[in-house]
Tab-separated table of C-alpha atoms in Angstrom:
chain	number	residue	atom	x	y	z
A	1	UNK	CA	215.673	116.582	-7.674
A	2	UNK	CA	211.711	116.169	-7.917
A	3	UNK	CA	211.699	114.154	-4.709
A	4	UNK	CA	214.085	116.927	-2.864
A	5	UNK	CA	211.242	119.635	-4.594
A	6	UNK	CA	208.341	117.794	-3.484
A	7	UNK	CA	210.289	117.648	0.203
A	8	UNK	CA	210.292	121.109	0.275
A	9	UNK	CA	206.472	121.717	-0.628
A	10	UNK	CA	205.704	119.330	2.040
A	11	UNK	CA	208.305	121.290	3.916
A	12	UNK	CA	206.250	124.377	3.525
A	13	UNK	CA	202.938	123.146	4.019
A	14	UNK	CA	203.895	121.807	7.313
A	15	UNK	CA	204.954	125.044	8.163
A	16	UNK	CA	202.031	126.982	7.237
A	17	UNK	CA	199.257	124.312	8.739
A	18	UNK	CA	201.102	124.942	11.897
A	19	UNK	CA	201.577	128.561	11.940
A	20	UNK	CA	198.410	129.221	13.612
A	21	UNK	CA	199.864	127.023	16.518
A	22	UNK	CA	203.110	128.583	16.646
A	23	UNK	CA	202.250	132.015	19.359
A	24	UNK	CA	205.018	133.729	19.576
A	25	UNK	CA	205.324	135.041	23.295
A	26	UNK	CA	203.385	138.662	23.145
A	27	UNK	CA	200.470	136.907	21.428
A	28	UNK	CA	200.578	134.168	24.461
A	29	UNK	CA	200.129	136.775	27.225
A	30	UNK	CA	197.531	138.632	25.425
A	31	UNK	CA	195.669	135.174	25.000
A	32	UNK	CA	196.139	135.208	28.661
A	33	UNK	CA	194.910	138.143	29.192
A	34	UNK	CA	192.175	138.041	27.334
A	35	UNK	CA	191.028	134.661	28.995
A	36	UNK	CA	191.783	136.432	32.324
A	37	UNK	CA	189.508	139.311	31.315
A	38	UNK	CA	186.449	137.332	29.737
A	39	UNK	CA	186.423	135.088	33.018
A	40	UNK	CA	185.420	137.858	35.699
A	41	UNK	CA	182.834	137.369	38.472
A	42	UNK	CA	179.295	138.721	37.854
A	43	UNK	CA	178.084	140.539	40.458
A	44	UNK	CA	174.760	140.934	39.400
A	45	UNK	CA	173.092	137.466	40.752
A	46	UNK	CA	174.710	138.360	44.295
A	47	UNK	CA	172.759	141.748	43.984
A	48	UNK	CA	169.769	140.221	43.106
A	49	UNK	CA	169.980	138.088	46.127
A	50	UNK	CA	170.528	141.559	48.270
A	51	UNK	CA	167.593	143.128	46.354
A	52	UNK	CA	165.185	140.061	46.862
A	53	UNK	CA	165.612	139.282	51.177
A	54	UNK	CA	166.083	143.396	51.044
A	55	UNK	CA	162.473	143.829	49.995
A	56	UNK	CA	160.968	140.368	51.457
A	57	UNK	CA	162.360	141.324	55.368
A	58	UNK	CA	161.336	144.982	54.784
A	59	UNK	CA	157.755	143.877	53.583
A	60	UNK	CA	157.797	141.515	56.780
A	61	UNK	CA	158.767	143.507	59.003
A	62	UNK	CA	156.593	146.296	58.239
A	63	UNK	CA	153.117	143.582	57.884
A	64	UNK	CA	154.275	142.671	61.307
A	65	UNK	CA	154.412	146.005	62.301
A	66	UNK	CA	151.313	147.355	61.110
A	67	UNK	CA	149.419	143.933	61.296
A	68	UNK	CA	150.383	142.732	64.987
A	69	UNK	CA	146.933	140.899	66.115
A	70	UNK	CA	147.098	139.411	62.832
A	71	UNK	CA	150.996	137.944	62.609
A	72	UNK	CA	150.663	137.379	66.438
A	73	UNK	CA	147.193	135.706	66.860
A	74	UNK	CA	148.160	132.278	68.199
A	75	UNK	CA	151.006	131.232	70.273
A	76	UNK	CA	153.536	130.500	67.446
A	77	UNK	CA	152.172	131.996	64.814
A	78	UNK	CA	154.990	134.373	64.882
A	79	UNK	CA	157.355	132.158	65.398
A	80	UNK	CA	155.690	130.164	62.264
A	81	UNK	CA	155.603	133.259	60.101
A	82	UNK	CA	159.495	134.415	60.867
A	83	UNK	CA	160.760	130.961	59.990
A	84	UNK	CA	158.371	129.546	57.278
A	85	UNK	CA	158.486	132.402	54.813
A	86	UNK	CA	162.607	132.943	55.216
A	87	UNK	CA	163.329	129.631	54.834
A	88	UNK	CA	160.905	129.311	51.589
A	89	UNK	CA	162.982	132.775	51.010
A	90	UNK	CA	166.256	130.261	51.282
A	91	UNK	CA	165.061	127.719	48.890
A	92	UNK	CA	163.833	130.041	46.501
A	93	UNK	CA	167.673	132.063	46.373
A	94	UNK	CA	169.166	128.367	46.475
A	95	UNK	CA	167.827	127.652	43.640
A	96	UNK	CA	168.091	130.595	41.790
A	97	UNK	CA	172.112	130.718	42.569
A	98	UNK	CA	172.218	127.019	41.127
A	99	UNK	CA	170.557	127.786	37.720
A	100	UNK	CA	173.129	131.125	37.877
A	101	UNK	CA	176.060	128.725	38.125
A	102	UNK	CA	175.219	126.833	35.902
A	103	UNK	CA	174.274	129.317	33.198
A	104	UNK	CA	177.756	130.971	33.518
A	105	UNK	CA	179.510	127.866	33.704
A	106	UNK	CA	182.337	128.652	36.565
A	107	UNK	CA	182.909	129.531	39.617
A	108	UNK	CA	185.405	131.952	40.171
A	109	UNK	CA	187.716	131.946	44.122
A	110	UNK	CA	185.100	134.843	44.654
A	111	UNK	CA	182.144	133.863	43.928
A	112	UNK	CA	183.124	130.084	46.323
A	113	UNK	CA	184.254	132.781	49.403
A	114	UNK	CA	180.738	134.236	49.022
A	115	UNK	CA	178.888	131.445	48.672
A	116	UNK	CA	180.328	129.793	51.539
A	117	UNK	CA	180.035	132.811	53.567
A	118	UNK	CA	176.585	133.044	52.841
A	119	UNK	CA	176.245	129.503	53.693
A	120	UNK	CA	177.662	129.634	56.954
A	121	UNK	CA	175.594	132.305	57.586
A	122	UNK	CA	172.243	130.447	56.823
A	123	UNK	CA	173.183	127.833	59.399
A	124	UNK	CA	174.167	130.428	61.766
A	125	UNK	CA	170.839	132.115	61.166
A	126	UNK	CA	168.048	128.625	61.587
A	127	UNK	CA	170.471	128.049	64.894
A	128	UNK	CA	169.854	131.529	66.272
A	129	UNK	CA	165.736	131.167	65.168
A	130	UNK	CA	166.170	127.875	67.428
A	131	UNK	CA	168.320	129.219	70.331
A	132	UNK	CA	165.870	132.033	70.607
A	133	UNK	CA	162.892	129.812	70.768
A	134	UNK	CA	164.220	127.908	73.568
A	135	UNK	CA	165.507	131.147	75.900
A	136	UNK	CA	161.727	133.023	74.953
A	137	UNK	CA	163.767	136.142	73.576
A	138	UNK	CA	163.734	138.319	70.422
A	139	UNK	CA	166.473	136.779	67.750
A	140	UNK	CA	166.181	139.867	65.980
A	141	UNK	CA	169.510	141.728	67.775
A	142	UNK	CA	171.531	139.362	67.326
A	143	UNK	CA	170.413	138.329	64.185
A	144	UNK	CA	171.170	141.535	63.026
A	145	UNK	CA	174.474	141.755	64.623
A	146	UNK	CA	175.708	138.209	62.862
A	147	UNK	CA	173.898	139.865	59.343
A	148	UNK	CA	176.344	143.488	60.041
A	149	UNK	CA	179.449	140.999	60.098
A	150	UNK	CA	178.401	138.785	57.246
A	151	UNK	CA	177.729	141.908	55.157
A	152	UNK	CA	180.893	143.541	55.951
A	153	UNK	CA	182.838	140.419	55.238
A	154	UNK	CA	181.069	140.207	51.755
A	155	UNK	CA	181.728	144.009	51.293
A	156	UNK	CA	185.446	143.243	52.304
A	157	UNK	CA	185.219	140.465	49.426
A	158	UNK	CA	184.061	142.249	46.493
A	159	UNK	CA	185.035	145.861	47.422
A	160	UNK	CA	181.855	147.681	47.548
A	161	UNK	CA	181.546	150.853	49.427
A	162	UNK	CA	177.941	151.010	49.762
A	163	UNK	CA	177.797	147.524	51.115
A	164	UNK	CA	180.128	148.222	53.673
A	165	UNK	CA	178.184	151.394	54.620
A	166	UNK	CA	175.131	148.894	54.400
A	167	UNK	CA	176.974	146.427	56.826
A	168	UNK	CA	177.646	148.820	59.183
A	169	UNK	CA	174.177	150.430	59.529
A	170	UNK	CA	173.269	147.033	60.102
A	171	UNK	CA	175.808	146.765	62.920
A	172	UNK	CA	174.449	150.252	64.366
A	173	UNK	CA	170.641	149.454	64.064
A	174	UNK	CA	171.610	146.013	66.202
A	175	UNK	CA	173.989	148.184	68.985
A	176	UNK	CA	170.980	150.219	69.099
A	177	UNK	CA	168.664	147.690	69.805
A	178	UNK	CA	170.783	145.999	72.770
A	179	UNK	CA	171.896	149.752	74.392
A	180	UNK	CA	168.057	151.009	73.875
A	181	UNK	CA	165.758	147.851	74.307
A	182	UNK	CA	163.061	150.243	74.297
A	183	UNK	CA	163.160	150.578	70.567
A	184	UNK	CA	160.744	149.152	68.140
A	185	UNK	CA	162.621	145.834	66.727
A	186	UNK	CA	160.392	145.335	64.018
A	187	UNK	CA	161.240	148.855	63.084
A	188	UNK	CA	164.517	148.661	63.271
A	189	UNK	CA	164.880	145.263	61.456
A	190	UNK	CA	162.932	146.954	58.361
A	191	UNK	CA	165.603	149.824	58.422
A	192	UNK	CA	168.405	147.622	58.950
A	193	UNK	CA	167.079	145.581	55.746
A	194	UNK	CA	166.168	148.149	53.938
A	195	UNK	CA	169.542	150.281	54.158
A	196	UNK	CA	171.844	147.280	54.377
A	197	UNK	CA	170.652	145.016	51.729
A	198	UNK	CA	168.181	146.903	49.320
A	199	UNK	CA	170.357	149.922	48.777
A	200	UNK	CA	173.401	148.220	48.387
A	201	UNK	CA	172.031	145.249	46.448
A	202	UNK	CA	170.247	147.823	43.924
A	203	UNK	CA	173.617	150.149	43.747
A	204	UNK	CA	175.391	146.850	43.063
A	205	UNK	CA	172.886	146.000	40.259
A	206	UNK	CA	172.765	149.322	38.759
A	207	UNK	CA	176.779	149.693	38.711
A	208	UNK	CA	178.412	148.834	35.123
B	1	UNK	CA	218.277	135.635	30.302
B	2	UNK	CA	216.016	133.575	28.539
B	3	UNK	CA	213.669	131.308	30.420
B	4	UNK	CA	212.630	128.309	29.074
B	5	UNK	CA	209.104	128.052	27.742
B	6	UNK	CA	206.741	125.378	28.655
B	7	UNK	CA	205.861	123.104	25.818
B	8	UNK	CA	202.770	121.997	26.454
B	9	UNK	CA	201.263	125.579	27.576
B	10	UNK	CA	202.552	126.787	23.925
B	11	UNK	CA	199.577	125.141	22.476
B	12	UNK	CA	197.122	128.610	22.439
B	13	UNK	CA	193.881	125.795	23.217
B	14	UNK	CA	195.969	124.603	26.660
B	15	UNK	CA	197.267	128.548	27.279
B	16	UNK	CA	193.616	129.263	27.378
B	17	UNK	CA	192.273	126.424	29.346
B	18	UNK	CA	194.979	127.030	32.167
B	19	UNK	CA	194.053	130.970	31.555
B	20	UNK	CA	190.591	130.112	32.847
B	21	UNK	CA	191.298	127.607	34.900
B	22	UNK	CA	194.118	129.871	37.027
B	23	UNK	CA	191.432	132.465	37.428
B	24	UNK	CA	188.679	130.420	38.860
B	25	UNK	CA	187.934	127.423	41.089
B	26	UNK	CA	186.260	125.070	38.919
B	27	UNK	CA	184.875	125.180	35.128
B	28	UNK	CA	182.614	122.815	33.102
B	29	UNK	CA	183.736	121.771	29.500
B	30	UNK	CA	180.928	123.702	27.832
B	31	UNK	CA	182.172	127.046	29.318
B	32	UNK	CA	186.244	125.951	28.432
B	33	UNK	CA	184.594	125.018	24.762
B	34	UNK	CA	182.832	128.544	24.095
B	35	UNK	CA	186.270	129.986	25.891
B	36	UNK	CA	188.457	127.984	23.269
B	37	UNK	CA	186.711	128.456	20.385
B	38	UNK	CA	187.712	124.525	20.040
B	39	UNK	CA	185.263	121.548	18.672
B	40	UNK	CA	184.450	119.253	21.634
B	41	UNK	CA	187.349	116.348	19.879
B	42	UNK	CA	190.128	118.829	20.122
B	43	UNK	CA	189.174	120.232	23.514
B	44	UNK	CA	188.917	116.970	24.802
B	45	UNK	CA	192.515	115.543	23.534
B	46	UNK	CA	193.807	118.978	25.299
B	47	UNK	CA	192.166	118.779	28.360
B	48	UNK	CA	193.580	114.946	28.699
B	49	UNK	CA	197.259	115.962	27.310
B	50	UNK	CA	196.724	118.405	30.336
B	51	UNK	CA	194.849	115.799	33.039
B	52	UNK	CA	198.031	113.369	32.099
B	53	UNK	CA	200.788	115.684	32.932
B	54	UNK	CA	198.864	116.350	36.368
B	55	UNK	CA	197.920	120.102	35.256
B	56	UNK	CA	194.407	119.602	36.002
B	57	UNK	CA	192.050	117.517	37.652
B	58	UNK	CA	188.692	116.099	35.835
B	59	UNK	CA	185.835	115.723	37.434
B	60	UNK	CA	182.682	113.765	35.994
B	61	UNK	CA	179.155	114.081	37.216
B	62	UNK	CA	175.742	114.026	35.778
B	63	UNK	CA	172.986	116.795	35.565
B	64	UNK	CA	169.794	116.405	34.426
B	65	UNK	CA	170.584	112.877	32.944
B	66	UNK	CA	173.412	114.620	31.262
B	67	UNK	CA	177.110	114.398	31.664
B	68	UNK	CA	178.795	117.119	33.149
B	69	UNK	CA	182.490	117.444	32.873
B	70	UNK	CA	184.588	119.762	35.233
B	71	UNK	CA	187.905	121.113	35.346
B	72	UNK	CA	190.139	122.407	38.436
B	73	UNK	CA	193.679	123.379	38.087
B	74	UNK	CA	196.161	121.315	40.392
B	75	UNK	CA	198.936	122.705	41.835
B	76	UNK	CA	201.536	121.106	39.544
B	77	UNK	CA	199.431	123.291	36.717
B	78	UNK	CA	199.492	126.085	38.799
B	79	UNK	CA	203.203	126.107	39.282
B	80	UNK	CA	203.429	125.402	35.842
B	81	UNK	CA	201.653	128.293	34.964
B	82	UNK	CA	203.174	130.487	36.875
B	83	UNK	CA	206.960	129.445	35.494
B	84	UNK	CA	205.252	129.644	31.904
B	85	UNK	CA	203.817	133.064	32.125
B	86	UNK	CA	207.144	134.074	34.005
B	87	UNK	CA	208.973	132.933	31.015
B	88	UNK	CA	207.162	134.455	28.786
B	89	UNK	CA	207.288	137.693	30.440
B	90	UNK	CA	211.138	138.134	29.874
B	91	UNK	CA	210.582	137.402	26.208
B	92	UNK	CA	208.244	140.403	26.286
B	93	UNK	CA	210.530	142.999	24.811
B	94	UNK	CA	211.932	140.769	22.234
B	95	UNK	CA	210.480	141.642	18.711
B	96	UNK	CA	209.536	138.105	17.279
């Protein structure tokens, strides 16, 4: 009789040790949910990125603008000062996207179609710098074309209206330029960055 | 009808490492650990339970001198998932 008693206590015991374990299945799919919810992509490192080349191509374009003996005093210093600085501009967001990762700890399906979006886009980028060198001509239309597309496609992604307003101004200020060669460049490359990737990237920062 | 549940997603530590895991395309331990609310032992015995029945993949690297462990759902897991939390839905009106 003791033995069947003590049984039972074990019995119960068992059963309350693994009641915590036991979900029944509405407390499963909130767990699910709330995992689901809690893992979201943060879209406030991609708008710093938007901010940051926003204001660094707008500030370049403008010191080229107002300071053309200066930027332009040797044969490639130009050349030097368009690569040189983006590139550092590269590293610099490279490395600030790696610490990002690894602060938050995933990646989400998002956040991989952006990066490698953005990626492709870099290459794309250093081989129209390179192409342009080689034919003598100004990258900056069609650099500015292949930026309208990338920003529309990363509008697309994370479904941001002023980013695809952004992307197309981009894709306007680069029609422009190839209907109206006429038109300043340099101008026209600190409007494009300053209305496709500042405004956006500080609407996207500023948005809750 | 009644579906039949998944036993090893019933576990609420494996539910919500595949929770996470469905949702993104990779995840390090430490983030699946703060997720869980688990010590490091019992996340670990889950995340192998899961890595044996082909749920997930495990990927080892090192950072900084220090081990880095990652996880990736597989497709098995996926499908898995997917049956589980299909299951689980046509229990949803049933007062337990």
């Amino acid at each position: 009789m003791s033995a069947l008693f003590g049984l039972k206590n074990k019995l119960v015991y068992v059963c309350l040790n693994l009641k915590p374990f036991i979900m029944n299945p509405s407390d499963q799919l909130q767990l699910i949910n709330d995992a689901i919810n809690k893992t979201k992509e943060q879209l406030k490192p991609t708008s710093v990125n938007f901010i940051f080349w926003g204001i660094l191509i707008t500030l370049m374009s403008i010191t080229h603008l107002l300071l053309p003996e200066f930027i332009q005093r040797s044969r490639y210093s130009s050349v030097l000062f368009w690569t040189v600085i983006p590139v550092i501009g590269m590293i610099v967001t490279f490395v600030y996207n790696i610490k990002m990762g690894v602060k938050k700890g995933y990646e989400t399906h998002l956040g991989r179609a952006l990066k490698i979006t953005w990626g492709v886009f870099n290459i794309a980028w250093i081989a129209l710098v390179v192409m342009s060198i080689f034919k003598r001509q100004n990258p900056v239309e069609d650099i500015l074309f292949l930026l309208g597309i990338v920003l529309l496609i990363s509008a697309f992604i994370i479904r941001f209206k002023p980013l695809v307003i952004g992307g197309a101004l981009v894709l306007i200020c680069s029609i422009l330029l190839s209907i109206k060669p006429e038109l300043n460049p340099l101008l026209l490359n600190a409007i494009a960055a300053f209305s496709g990737l500042f405004i956006p990237g500080l609407s996207l920062y500023l948005k809750k | 009808m009644f579906e039949p549940l998944d036993k090893l997603l019933t576990n609420p530590i494996r539910l919500m490492v595949m929770s996470v895991l469905v949702k993104v395309d990779s995840c390090d331990f430490n983030y699946l650990k703060k997720m869980t609310n688990s010590t490091q032992g019992n996340l670990s015995i889950q995340l192998k339970r899961l890595f044996e029945n082909n749920y997930i993949s495990i990927t080892k690297s090192f950072e900084k001198n220090y081990p880095k462990t990652s996880c990736r759902i597989t497709k098995t897991g996926a499908t898995a998932f997917a049956s589980h939390f299909k299951a689980l839905q046509s229990y949803k009106n049933l007062d337990l």
